[in-house]
Amino acid sequence: MVIECQKPDCNHRLKGPKSMIGQRVRCGACSFEFIWAERYYEADSFVVYDLETTGLSPEADELIQIAAVRYRGGRLEPEDSFFSFARPRFPIPSFIESYTGIRNAHVREAPRPGEVLCRFSSWAGGDTLIAHNGKRFDGKFLEATCRRHHLESREIECIDSITLSKMLFGKARGTGHCLDLMKSRLGISDTALRRHDARGDVDLLGRAITEMQRRLDLDNSLNGVLRHSTRLPIVS
Ligand SMILES: [Zn+2]
């Protein structure tokens, strides 16, 4: 593939294999350093989020909790965060209550999942979302929730933090990328919050992303990291 030097007036072209994506390179003409990518983004504001649900099926199960924190310029901004419980149509199964610590009593007064997503969408704005296993799980849940509640929706870009983990630790078979393995590989301390509660998982994930960005030497727009998309409700 051929890419153009990212320094504003330098039009030098660099040629290399696709495996260069995500690597830091230096322009041969002007010595400018940048990340090799297929497409370049300028925004440096992201939303790290996590969902808890009544089960694994985006079609049949429902959202019961969402937590998120802004990640801007390569730093977490804990003062800019989002949290809500959501009340599903049916009771939370008891094994989910014990796994997540989220009990039916916690969600009794909470808004419905559709309304929670509208609030989340409004808070998130146009920022790119980041979730762990978000491509296969959280992103699918957001889309399915929009559909089920007949919410008019918009496309929003996402990064799956498993992609970052694979860039850093390799894709070899048997290299797990679950949050617990990442935490121990990255030497991240335990969260003071409960695990499998979205707040605890987002705290851990946010710190893992910060550390992975630093170790991968990525820029603050996370250029070179593959993106996918999901949908969030349109809010006026
Ligand atoms: Zn250049």
Short mmCIF file of C-alpha atoms and ligand atoms in Angstrom, two decimals:
data_model
loop_
_atom_site.label_atom_id
_atom_site.label_comp_id
_atom_site.label_asym_id
_atom_site.label_seq_id
_atom_site.Cartn_x
_atom_site.Cartn_y
_atom_site.Cartn_z
CA MET A 1 0.00 0.00 0.00
CA VAL A 2 1.03 3.61 -0.54
CA ILE A 3 0.37 6.40 1.96
CA GLU A 4 1.17 10.07 2.03
CA CYS A 5 3.39 11.72 4.65
CA GLN A 6 1.16 13.27 7.32
CA LYS A 7 3.17 16.46 7.70
CA PRO A 8 0.98 19.22 6.22
CA ASP A 9 3.13 20.48 3.28
CA CYS A 10 5.11 17.33 2.57
CA ASN A 11 3.59 15.28 -0.24
CA HIS A 12 6.14 12.49 -0.01
CA ARG A 13 4.70 9.03 -0.61
CA LEU A 14 5.69 5.99 1.39
CA LYS A 15 5.21 2.43 0.21
CA GLY A 16 4.94 -0.62 2.44
CA PRO A 17 3.00 -3.78 3.28
CA LYS A 18 -0.35 -3.71 5.09
CA SER A 19 1.34 -5.17 8.14
CA MET A 20 2.81 -1.67 8.70
CA ILE A 21 -0.61 -0.46 9.91
CA GLY A 22 -0.30 0.76 13.49
CA GLN A 23 3.52 1.12 13.31
CA ARG A 24 5.31 4.41 13.86
CA VAL A 25 7.21 5.46 10.72
CA ARG A 26 9.49 8.33 9.68
CA CYS A 27 9.12 10.17 6.39
CA GLY A 28 12.24 9.75 4.23
CA ALA A 29 11.91 13.29 2.86
CA CYS A 30 11.10 15.44 5.91
CA SER A 31 11.78 13.08 8.86
CA PHE A 32 8.28 13.66 10.27
CA GLU A 33 7.15 10.75 12.48
CA PHE A 34 3.62 9.41 12.33
CA ILE A 35 1.53 6.24 12.57
CA TRP A 36 1.00 4.15 9.43
CA ALA A 37 -2.75 3.91 8.78
CA GLU A 38 -5.25 3.28 6.03
CA ARG A 39 -7.22 6.37 6.94
CA TYR A 40 -6.38 9.32 9.19
CA TYR A 41 -8.54 10.82 11.93
CA GLU A 42 -7.99 14.11 13.71
CA ALA A 43 -10.41 13.90 16.64
CA ASP A 44 -8.74 12.87 19.90
CA SER A 45 -11.83 12.44 22.07
CA PHE A 46 -13.23 8.97 22.79
CA VAL A 47 -15.83 7.33 25.02
CA VAL A 48 -14.81 4.18 26.88
CA TYR A 49 -17.96 2.29 27.84
CA ASP A 50 -19.25 -1.01 29.19
CA LEU A 51 -22.69 -2.60 29.30
CA GLU A 52 -24.21 -5.12 31.69
CA THR A 53 -27.13 -7.10 30.32
CA THR A 54 -29.63 -9.77 31.34
CA GLY A 55 -27.77 -12.29 29.13
CA LEU A 56 -25.72 -12.87 26.00
CA SER A 57 -28.31 -12.44 23.24
CA PRO A 58 -28.57 -8.89 21.84
CA GLU A 59 -31.99 -9.80 20.37
CA ALA A 60 -33.58 -11.44 23.42
CA ASP A 61 -31.74 -9.86 26.34
CA GLU A 62 -31.77 -6.34 27.67
CA LEU A 63 -29.45 -3.69 28.89
CA ILE A 64 -29.45 -3.24 32.69
CA GLN A 65 -26.47 -0.95 33.26
CA ILE A 66 -24.13 1.28 31.29
CA ALA A 67 -21.00 3.11 32.45
CA ALA A 68 -18.66 5.30 30.42
CA VAL A 69 -15.80 7.73 30.80
CA ARG A 70 -14.32 10.28 28.40
CA TYR A 71 -10.80 9.54 27.10
CA ARG A 72 -9.32 12.65 25.57
CA GLY A 73 -5.81 13.44 24.37
CA GLY A 74 -4.59 10.08 25.65
CA ARG A 75 -5.92 10.66 29.19
CA LEU A 76 -8.96 9.52 31.12
CA GLU A 77 -11.26 12.27 32.35
CA PRO A 78 -13.08 10.67 35.29
CA GLU A 79 -14.97 13.91 36.00
CA ASP A 80 -16.60 13.54 32.55
CA SER A 81 -18.40 10.24 32.93
CA PHE A 82 -21.80 8.63 32.38
CA PHE A 83 -23.66 6.06 34.44
CA SER A 84 -27.16 4.62 34.49
CA PHE A 85 -29.12 1.56 35.43
CA ALA A 86 -31.84 0.44 32.99
CA ARG A 87 -35.06 -1.43 33.74
CA PRO A 88 -35.59 -4.49 31.53
CA ARG A 89 -39.05 -5.79 30.49
CA PHE A 90 -38.56 -8.95 32.55
CA PRO A 91 -36.82 -9.62 35.89
CA ILE A 92 -33.03 -9.98 35.95
CA PRO A 93 -32.25 -13.73 36.18
CA SER A 94 -30.77 -14.70 39.54
CA PHE A 95 -27.44 -15.89 38.11
CA ILE A 96 -26.98 -12.48 36.46
CA GLU A 97 -27.86 -10.83 39.78
CA SER A 98 -25.06 -12.72 41.49
CA TYR A 99 -22.56 -12.37 38.59
CA THR A 100 -22.97 -8.61 38.23
CA GLY A 101 -24.21 -7.66 41.69
CA ILE A 102 -27.03 -5.79 39.92
CA ARG A 103 -30.29 -6.77 41.61
CA ASN A 104 -33.87 -6.22 40.56
CA ALA A 105 -34.16 -3.70 43.39
CA HIS A 106 -31.44 -1.57 41.72
CA VAL A 107 -33.34 -1.22 38.45
CA ARG A 108 -36.90 -0.90 39.80
CA GLU A 109 -36.92 2.91 39.48
CA ALA A 110 -34.59 3.10 36.46
CA PRO A 111 -35.59 4.32 32.98
CA ARG A 112 -36.13 1.82 30.14
CA PRO A 113 -33.09 0.79 28.05
CA GLY A 114 -34.22 2.92 25.07
CA GLU A 115 -34.37 6.06 27.17
CA VAL A 116 -31.00 5.28 28.77
CA LEU A 117 -29.46 4.95 25.30
CA CYS A 118 -30.90 8.30 24.25
CA ARG A 119 -29.25 9.93 27.27
CA PHE A 120 -26.01 8.09 26.54
CA SER A 121 -26.09 9.15 22.88
CA SER A 122 -26.57 12.76 23.87
CA TRP A 123 -23.67 12.62 26.34
CA ALA A 124 -21.35 10.73 23.93
CA GLY A 125 -21.92 13.16 21.04
CA GLY A 126 -19.78 12.37 17.99
CA ASP A 127 -16.93 10.74 19.91
CA THR A 128 -15.66 7.34 18.80
CA LEU A 129 -16.70 4.60 21.22
CA ILE A 130 -14.31 2.06 22.74
CA ALA A 131 -15.51 -1.18 24.39
CA HIS A 132 -13.86 -4.47 25.20
CA ASN A 133 -15.15 -7.13 22.79
CA GLY A 134 -17.42 -4.32 21.58
CA LYS A 135 -17.44 -5.54 17.99
CA ARG A 136 -19.08 -8.83 18.93
CA PHE A 137 -20.99 -7.85 22.05
CA ASP A 138 -21.59 -4.26 23.25
CA GLY A 139 -21.92 -2.75 19.76
CA LYS A 140 -24.45 -5.43 18.78
CA PHE A 141 -26.45 -4.66 21.93
CA LEU A 142 -26.58 -0.95 21.12
CA GLU A 143 -27.87 -1.69 17.60
CA ALA A 144 -30.42 -4.23 18.80
CA THR A 145 -31.69 -1.88 21.52
CA CYS A 146 -32.25 0.89 18.94
CA ARG A 147 -34.18 -1.55 16.73
CA ARG A 148 -36.29 -3.04 19.52
CA HIS A 149 -37.32 0.36 20.85
CA HIS A 150 -37.92 1.71 17.30
CA LEU A 151 -35.43 4.51 17.85
CA GLU A 152 -34.24 6.46 14.86
CA SER A 153 -30.49 5.89 14.90
CA ARG A 154 -27.18 7.18 13.57
CA GLU A 155 -23.99 5.33 12.73
CA ILE A 156 -21.13 5.83 15.18
CA GLU A 157 -17.52 4.67 14.91
CA CYS A 158 -16.04 2.28 17.43
CA ILE A 159 -12.78 0.69 18.41
CA ASP A 160 -12.71 -2.74 20.02
CA SER A 161 -10.01 -2.73 22.72
CA ILE A 162 -9.30 -6.37 21.84
CA THR A 163 -7.75 -4.93 18.64
CA LEU A 164 -5.32 -2.92 20.79
CA SER A 165 -4.52 -6.00 22.85
CA LYS A 166 -3.83 -8.01 19.68
CA MET A 167 -1.56 -5.25 18.32
CA LEU A 168 0.40 -5.31 21.56
CA PHE A 169 0.44 -8.98 22.55
CA GLY A 170 0.02 -10.69 19.18
CA LYS A 171 -2.69 -12.76 17.58
CA ALA A 172 -1.15 -16.19 18.25
CA ARG A 173 -3.64 -18.93 19.12
CA GLY A 174 -4.05 -19.27 22.85
CA THR A 175 -3.18 -15.64 23.59
CA GLY A 176 -6.29 -14.67 25.48
CA HIS A 177 -7.47 -11.07 25.43
CA CYS A 178 -9.98 -11.03 28.28
CA LEU A 179 -9.86 -8.09 30.65
CA ASP A 180 -8.29 -10.12 33.47
CA LEU A 181 -5.40 -11.33 31.28
CA MET A 182 -4.81 -7.84 29.92
CA LYS A 183 -4.83 -6.43 33.41
CA SER A 184 -2.15 -8.81 34.62
CA ARG A 185 -0.02 -8.44 31.46
CA LEU A 186 -0.16 -4.67 31.71
CA GLY A 187 0.56 -4.67 35.45
CA ILE A 188 -2.61 -2.73 36.22
CA SER A 189 -3.79 -2.62 39.83
CA ASP A 190 -7.18 -3.97 40.87
CA THR A 191 -10.15 -1.69 40.62
CA ALA A 192 -11.56 -0.44 43.91
CA LEU A 193 -15.00 -0.96 42.33
CA ARG A 194 -16.88 -4.20 41.87
CA ARG A 195 -15.91 -6.28 38.80
CA HIS A 196 -18.73 -7.17 36.34
CA ASP A 197 -20.39 -3.98 37.45
CA ALA A 198 -20.00 -1.64 34.44
CA ARG A 199 -18.33 1.02 36.63
CA GLY A 200 -15.61 -1.39 37.79
CA ASP A 201 -15.04 -2.76 34.29
CA VAL A 202 -14.82 0.70 32.73
CA ASP A 203 -12.33 1.81 35.37
CA LEU A 204 -10.12 -1.16 34.55
CA LEU A 205 -10.59 -0.89 30.78
CA GLY A 206 -9.88 2.85 30.77
CA ARG A 207 -6.55 2.30 32.52
CA ALA A 208 -5.72 -0.64 30.21
CA ILE A 209 -6.38 1.51 27.10
CA THR A 210 -4.20 4.33 28.45
CA GLU A 211 -1.34 1.90 29.04
CA MET A 212 -1.75 0.14 25.66
CA GLN A 213 -1.77 3.45 23.79
CA ARG A 214 1.47 4.40 25.54
CA ARG A 215 3.18 1.07 24.90
CA LEU A 216 2.09 1.00 21.24
CA ASP A 217 3.29 4.61 20.87
CA LEU A 218 0.03 5.55 19.11
CA ASP A 219 -1.03 9.14 18.52
CA ASN A 220 -3.96 10.64 20.47
CA SER A 221 -6.38 10.00 17.59
CA LEU A 222 -5.53 6.28 17.81
CA ASN A 223 -4.65 6.25 14.11
CA GLY A 224 -3.66 2.84 12.81
CA VAL A 225 -6.23 1.06 15.00
CA LEU A 226 -8.93 -0.70 12.99
CA ARG A 227 -12.45 0.67 13.54
CA HIS A 228 -15.94 -0.75 13.16
CA SER A 229 -19.32 0.87 13.65
CA THR A 230 -22.51 0.57 15.65
CA ARG A 231 -25.64 2.69 16.08
CA LEU A 232 -26.94 5.10 18.72
CA PRO A 233 -30.31 6.87 18.88
CA ILE A 234 -30.62 10.27 17.25
CA VAL A 235 -31.46 12.81 19.93
CA SER A 236 -32.62 16.33 19.23
ZN ZN B 1 7.34 14.11 4.88
#
